[in-house]
mmCIF file with all atom_site columns, C-alpha atoms in Angstrom:
data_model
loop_
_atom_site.group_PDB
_atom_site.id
_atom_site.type_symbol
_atom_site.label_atom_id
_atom_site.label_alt_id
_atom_site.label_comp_id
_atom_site.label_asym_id
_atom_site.label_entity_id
_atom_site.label_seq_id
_atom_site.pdbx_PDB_ins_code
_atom_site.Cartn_x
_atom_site.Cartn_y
_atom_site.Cartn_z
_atom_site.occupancy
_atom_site.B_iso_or_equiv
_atom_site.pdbx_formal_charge
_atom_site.auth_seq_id
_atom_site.auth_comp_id
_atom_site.auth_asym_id
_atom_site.auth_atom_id
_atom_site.pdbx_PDB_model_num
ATOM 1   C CA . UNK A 1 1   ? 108.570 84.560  106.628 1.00 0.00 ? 1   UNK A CA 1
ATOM 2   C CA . UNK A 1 2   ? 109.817 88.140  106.697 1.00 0.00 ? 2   UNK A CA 1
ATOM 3   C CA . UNK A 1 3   ? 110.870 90.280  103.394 1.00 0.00 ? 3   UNK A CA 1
ATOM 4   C CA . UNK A 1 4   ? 112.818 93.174  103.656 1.00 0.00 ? 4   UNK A CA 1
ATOM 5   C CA . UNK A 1 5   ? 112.357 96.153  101.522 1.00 0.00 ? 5   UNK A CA 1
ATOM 6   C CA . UNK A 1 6   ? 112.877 99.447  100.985 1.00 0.00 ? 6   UNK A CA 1
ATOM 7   C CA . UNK A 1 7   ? 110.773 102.430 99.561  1.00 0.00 ? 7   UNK A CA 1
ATOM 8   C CA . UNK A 1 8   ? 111.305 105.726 98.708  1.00 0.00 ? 8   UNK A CA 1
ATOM 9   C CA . UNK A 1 9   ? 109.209 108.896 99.638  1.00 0.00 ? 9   UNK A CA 1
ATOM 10  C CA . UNK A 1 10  ? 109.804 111.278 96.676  1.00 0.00 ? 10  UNK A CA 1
ATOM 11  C CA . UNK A 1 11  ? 108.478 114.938 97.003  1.00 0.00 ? 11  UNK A CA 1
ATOM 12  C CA . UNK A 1 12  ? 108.536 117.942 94.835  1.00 0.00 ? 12  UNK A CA 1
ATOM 13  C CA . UNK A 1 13  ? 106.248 121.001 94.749  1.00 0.00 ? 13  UNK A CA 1
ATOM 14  C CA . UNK A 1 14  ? 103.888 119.858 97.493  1.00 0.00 ? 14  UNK A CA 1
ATOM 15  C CA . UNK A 1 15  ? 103.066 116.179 95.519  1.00 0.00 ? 15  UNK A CA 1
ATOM 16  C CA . UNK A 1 16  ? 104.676 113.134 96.584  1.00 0.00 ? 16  UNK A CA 1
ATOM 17  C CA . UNK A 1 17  ? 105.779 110.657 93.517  1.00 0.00 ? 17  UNK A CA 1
ATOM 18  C CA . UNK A 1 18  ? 103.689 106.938 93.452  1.00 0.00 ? 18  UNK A CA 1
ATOM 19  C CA . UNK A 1 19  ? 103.889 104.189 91.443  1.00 0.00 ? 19  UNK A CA 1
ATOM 20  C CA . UNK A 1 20  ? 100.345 102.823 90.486  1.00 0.00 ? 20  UNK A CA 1
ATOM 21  C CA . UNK A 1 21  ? 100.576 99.059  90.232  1.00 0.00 ? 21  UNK A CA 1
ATOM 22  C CA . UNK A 1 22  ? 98.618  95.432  89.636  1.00 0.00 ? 22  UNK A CA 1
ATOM 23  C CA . UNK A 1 23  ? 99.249  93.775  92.518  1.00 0.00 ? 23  UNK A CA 1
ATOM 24  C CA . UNK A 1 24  ? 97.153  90.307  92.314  1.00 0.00 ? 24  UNK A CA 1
ATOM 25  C CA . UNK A 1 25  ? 94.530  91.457  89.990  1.00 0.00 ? 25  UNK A CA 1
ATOM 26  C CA . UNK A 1 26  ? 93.992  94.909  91.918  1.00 0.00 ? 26  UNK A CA 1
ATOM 27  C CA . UNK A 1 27  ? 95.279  98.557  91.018  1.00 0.00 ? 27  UNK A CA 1
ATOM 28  C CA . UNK A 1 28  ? 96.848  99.757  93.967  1.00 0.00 ? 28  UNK A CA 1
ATOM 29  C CA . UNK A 1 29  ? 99.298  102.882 95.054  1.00 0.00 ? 29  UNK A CA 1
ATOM 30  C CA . UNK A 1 30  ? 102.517 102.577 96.597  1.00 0.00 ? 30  UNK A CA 1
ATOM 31  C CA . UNK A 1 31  ? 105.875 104.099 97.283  1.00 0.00 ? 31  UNK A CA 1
ATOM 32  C CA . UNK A 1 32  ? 108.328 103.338 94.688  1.00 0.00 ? 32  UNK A CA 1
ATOM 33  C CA . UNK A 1 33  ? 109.851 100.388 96.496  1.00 0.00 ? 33  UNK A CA 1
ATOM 34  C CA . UNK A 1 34  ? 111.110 96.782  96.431  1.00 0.00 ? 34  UNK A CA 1
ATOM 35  C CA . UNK A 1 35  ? 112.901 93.947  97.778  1.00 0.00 ? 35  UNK A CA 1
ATOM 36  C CA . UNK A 1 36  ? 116.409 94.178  99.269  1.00 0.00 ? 36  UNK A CA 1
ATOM 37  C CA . UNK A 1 37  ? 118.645 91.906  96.626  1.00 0.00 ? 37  UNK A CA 1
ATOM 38  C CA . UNK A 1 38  ? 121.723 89.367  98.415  1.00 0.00 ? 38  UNK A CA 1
ATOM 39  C CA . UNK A 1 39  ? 124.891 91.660  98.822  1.00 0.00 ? 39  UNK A CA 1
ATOM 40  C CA . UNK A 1 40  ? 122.897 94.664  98.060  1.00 0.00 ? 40  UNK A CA 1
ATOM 41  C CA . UNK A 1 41  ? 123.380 97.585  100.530 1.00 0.00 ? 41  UNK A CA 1
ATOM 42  C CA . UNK A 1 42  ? 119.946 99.457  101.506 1.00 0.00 ? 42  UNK A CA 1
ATOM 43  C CA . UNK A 1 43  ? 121.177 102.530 99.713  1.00 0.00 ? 43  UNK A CA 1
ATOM 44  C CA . UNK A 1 44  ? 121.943 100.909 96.583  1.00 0.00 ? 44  UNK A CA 1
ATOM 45  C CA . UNK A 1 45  ? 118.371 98.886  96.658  1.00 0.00 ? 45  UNK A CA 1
ATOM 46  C CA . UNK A 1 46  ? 116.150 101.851 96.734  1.00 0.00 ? 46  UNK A CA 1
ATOM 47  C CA . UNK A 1 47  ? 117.740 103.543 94.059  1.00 0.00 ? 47  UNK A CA 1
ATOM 48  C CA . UNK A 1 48  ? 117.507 100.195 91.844  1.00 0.00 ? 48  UNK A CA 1
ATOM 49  C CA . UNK A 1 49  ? 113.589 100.374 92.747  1.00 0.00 ? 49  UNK A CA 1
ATOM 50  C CA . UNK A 1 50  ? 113.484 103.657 92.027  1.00 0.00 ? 50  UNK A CA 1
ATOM 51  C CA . UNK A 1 51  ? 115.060 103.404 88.581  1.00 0.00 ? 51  UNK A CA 1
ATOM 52  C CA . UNK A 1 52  ? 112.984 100.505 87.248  1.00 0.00 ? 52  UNK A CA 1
ATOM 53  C CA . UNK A 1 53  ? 109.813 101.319 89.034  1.00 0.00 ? 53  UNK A CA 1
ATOM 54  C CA . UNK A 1 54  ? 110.067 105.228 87.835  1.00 0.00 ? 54  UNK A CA 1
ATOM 55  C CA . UNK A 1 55  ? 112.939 105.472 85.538  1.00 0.00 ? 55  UNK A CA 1
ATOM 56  C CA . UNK A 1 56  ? 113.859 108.087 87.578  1.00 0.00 ? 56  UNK A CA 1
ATOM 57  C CA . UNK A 1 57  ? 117.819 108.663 89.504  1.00 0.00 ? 57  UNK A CA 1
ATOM 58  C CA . UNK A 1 58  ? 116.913 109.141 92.836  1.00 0.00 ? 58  UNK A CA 1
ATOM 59  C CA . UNK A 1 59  ? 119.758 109.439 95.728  1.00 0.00 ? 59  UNK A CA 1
ATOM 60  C CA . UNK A 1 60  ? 118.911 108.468 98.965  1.00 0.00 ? 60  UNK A CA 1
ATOM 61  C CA . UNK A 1 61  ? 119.413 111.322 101.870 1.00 0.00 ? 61  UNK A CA 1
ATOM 62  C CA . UNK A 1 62  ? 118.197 110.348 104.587 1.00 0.00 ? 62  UNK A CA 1
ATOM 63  C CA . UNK A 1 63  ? 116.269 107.515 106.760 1.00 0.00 ? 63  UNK A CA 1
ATOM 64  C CA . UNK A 1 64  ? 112.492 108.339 106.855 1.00 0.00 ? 64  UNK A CA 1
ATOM 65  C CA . UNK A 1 65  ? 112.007 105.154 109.070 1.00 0.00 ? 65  UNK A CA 1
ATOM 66  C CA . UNK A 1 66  ? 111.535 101.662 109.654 1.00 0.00 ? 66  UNK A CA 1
ATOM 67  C CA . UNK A 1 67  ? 107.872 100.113 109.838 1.00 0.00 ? 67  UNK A CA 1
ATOM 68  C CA . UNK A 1 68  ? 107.128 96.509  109.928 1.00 0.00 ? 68  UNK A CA 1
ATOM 69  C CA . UNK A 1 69  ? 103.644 95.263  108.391 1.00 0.00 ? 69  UNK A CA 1
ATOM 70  C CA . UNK A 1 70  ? 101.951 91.690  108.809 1.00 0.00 ? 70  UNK A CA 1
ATOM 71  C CA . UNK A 1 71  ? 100.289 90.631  105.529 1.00 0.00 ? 71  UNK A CA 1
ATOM 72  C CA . UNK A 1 72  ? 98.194  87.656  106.900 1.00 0.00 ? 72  UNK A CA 1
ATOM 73  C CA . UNK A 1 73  ? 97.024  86.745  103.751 1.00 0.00 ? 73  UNK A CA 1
ATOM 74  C CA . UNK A 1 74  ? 100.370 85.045  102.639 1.00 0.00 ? 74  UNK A CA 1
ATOM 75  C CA . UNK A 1 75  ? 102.005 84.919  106.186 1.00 0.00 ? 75  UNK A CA 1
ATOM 76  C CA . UNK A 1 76  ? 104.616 87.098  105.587 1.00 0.00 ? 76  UNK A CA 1
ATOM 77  C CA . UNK A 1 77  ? 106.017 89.798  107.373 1.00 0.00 ? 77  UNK A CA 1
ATOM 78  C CA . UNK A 1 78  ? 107.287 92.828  106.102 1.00 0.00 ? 78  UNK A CA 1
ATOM 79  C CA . UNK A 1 79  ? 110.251 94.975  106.958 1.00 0.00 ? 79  UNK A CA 1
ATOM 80  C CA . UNK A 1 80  ? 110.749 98.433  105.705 1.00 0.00 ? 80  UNK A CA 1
ATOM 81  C CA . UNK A 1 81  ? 113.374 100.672 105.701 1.00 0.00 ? 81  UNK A CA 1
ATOM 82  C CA . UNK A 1 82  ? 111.813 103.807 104.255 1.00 0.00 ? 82  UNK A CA 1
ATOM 83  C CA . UNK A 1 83  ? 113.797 106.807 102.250 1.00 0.00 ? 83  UNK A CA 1
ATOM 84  C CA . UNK A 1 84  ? 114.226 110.510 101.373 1.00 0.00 ? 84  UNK A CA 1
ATOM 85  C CA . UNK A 1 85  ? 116.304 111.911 99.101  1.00 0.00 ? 85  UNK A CA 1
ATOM 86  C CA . UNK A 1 86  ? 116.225 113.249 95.784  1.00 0.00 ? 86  UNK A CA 1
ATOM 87  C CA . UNK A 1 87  ? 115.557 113.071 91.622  1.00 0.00 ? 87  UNK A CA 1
ATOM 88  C CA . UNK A 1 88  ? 118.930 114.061 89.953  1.00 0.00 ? 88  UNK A CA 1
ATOM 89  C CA . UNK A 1 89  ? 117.703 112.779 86.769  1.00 0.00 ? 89  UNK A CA 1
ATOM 90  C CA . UNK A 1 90  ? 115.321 110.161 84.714  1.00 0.00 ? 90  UNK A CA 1
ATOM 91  C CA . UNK A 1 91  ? 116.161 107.703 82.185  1.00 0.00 ? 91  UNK A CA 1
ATOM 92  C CA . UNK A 1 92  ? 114.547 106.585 78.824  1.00 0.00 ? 92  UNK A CA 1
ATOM 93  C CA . UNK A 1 93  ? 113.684 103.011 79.997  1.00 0.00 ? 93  UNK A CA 1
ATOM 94  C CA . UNK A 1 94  ? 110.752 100.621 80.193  1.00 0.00 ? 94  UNK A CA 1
ATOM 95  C CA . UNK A 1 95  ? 109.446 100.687 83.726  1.00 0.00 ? 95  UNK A CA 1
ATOM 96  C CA . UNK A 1 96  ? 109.022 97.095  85.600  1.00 0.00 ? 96  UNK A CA 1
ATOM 97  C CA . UNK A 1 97  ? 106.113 95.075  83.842  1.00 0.00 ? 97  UNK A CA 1
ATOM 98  C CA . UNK A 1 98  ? 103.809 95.506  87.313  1.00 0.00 ? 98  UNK A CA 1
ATOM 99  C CA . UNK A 1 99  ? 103.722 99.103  86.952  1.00 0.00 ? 99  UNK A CA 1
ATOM 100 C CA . UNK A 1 100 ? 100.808 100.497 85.205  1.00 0.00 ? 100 UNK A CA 1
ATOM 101 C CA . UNK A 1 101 ? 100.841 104.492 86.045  1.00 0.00 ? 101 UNK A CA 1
ATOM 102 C CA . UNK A 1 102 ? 103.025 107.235 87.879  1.00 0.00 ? 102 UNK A CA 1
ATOM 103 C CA . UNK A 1 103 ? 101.250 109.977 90.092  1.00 0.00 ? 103 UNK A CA 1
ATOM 104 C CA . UNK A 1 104 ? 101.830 112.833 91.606  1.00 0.00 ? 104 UNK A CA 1
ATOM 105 C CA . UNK A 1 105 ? 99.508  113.434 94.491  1.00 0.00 ? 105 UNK A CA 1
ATOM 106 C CA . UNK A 1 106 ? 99.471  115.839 97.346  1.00 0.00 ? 106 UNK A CA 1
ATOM 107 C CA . UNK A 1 107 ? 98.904  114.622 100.700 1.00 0.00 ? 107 UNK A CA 1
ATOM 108 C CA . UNK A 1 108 ? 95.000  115.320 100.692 1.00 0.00 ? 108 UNK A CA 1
ATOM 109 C CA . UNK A 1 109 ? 94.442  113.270 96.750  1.00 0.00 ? 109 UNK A CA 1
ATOM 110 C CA . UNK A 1 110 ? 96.509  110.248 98.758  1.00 0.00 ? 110 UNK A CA 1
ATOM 111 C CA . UNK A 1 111 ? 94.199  110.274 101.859 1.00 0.00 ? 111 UNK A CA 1
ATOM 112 C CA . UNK A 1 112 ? 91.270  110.250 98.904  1.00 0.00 ? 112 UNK A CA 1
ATOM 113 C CA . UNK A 1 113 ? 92.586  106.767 98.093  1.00 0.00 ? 113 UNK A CA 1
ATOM 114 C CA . UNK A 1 114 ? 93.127  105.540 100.832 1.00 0.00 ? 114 UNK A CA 1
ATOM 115 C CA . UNK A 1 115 ? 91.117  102.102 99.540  1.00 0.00 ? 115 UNK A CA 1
ATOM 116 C CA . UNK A 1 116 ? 93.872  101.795 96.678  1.00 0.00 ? 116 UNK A CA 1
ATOM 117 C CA . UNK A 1 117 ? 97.232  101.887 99.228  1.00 0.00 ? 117 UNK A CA 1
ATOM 118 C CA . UNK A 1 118 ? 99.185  98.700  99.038  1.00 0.00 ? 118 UNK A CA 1
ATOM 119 C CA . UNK A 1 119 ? 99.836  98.797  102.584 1.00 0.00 ? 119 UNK A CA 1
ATOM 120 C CA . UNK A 1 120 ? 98.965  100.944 105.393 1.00 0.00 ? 120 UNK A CA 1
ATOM 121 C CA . UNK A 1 121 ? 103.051 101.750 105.319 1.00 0.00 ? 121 UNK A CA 1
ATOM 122 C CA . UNK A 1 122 ? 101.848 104.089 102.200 1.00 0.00 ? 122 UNK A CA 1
ATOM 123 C CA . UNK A 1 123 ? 100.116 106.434 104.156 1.00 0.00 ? 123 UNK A CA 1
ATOM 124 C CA . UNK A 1 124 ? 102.658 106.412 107.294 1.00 0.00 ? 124 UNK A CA 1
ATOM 125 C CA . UNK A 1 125 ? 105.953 106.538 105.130 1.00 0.00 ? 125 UNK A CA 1
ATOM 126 C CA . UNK A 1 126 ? 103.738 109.806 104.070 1.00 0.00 ? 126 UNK A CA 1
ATOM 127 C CA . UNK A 1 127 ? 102.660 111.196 107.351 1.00 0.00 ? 127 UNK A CA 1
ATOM 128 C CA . UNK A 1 128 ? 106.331 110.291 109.103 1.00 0.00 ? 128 UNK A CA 1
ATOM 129 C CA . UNK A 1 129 ? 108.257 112.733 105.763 1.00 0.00 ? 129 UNK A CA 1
ATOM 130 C CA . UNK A 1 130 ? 106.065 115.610 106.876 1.00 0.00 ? 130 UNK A CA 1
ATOM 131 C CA . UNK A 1 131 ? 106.201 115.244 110.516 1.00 0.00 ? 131 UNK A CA 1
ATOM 132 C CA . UNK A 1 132 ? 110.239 115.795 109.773 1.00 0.00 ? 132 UNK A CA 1
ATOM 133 C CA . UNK A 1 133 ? 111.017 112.384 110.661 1.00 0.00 ? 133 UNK A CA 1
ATOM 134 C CA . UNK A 1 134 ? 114.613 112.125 109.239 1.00 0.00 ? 134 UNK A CA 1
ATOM 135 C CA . UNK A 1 135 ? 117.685 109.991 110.672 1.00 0.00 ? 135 UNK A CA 1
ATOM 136 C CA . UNK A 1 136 ? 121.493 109.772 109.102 1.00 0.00 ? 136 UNK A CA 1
ATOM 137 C CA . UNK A 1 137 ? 122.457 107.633 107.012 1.00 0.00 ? 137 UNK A CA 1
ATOM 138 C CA . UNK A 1 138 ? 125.379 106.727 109.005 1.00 0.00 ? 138 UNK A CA 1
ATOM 139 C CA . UNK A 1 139 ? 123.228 105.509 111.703 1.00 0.00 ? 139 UNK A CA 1
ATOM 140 C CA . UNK A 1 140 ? 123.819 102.119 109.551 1.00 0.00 ? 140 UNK A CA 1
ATOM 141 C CA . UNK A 1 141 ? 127.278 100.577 109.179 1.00 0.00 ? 141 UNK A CA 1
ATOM 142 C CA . UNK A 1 142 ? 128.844 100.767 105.793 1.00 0.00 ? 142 UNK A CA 1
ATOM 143 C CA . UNK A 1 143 ? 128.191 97.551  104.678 1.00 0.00 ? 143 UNK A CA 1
ATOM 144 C CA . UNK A 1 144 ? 124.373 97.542  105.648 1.00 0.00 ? 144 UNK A CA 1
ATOM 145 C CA . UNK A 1 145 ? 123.750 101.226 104.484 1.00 0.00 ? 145 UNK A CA 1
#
């Protein structure tokens, strides 16, 4: 099976936003990020994750890039499209029931926890943002972006 999903790398003053979450039984760190819902464009699904993983408005840029993960443990591949962009705003809302924490962490305090990364796509969504890895958004066609 392959899931596709998006994720957004959020950065201001040097720190890079997370979402801490329980992820079958385990604290773990990831990107805010999430599955792509039917008729939703790419765009439009990262800022939903965003939102209810961070109550935060965030406004997709640019295309970080696109990773693909096996997770052998339930057979299921993953495909990520992977954002920048920015906050514009936050929201007084309950965040989704999985989250347990928001941090801001500089790249050295991420590589510290390395052990509590969701996914290896944590730490190269990451590394890819500060290489300057940045495509256009209209490298997608309108309905897909």
């Amino acid at each position: 099976m392959t899931s596709v999903t998006v994720a957004a790398v959020i950065e201001g003053d040097g720190r890079f936003l997370f979402v801490q979450e329980k992820i079958e039984g385990r604290l773990v760190l990831n990107q805010p990020a999430g599955h792509l819902d039917p008729g939703e464009s790419l765009v439009a699904a990262c800022s939903r994750e965003v939102m209810e993983e961070t109550a935060h408005v965030f406004e997709p840029t640019a295309l970080v890039g696109i990773y693909r993960w096996y997770y052998a443990p339930k057979d299921v591949t993953f495909l990520r499209f992977c954002f920048k962009g920015m906050l514009t705003g936050k929201e007084a809302r309950p965040l989704d029931k999985e989250i347990v924490a928001l941090h801001w962490l500089s790249p050295a305090e991420l590589k510290d926890r390395k052990a509590e990364h969701r996914s290896p796509l944590v730490q190269k969504c990451v590394d890819d943002f500060l290489a300057g890895r940045s495509f256009p958004l209209d490298a997608f066609s309108p309905e897909y972006s």
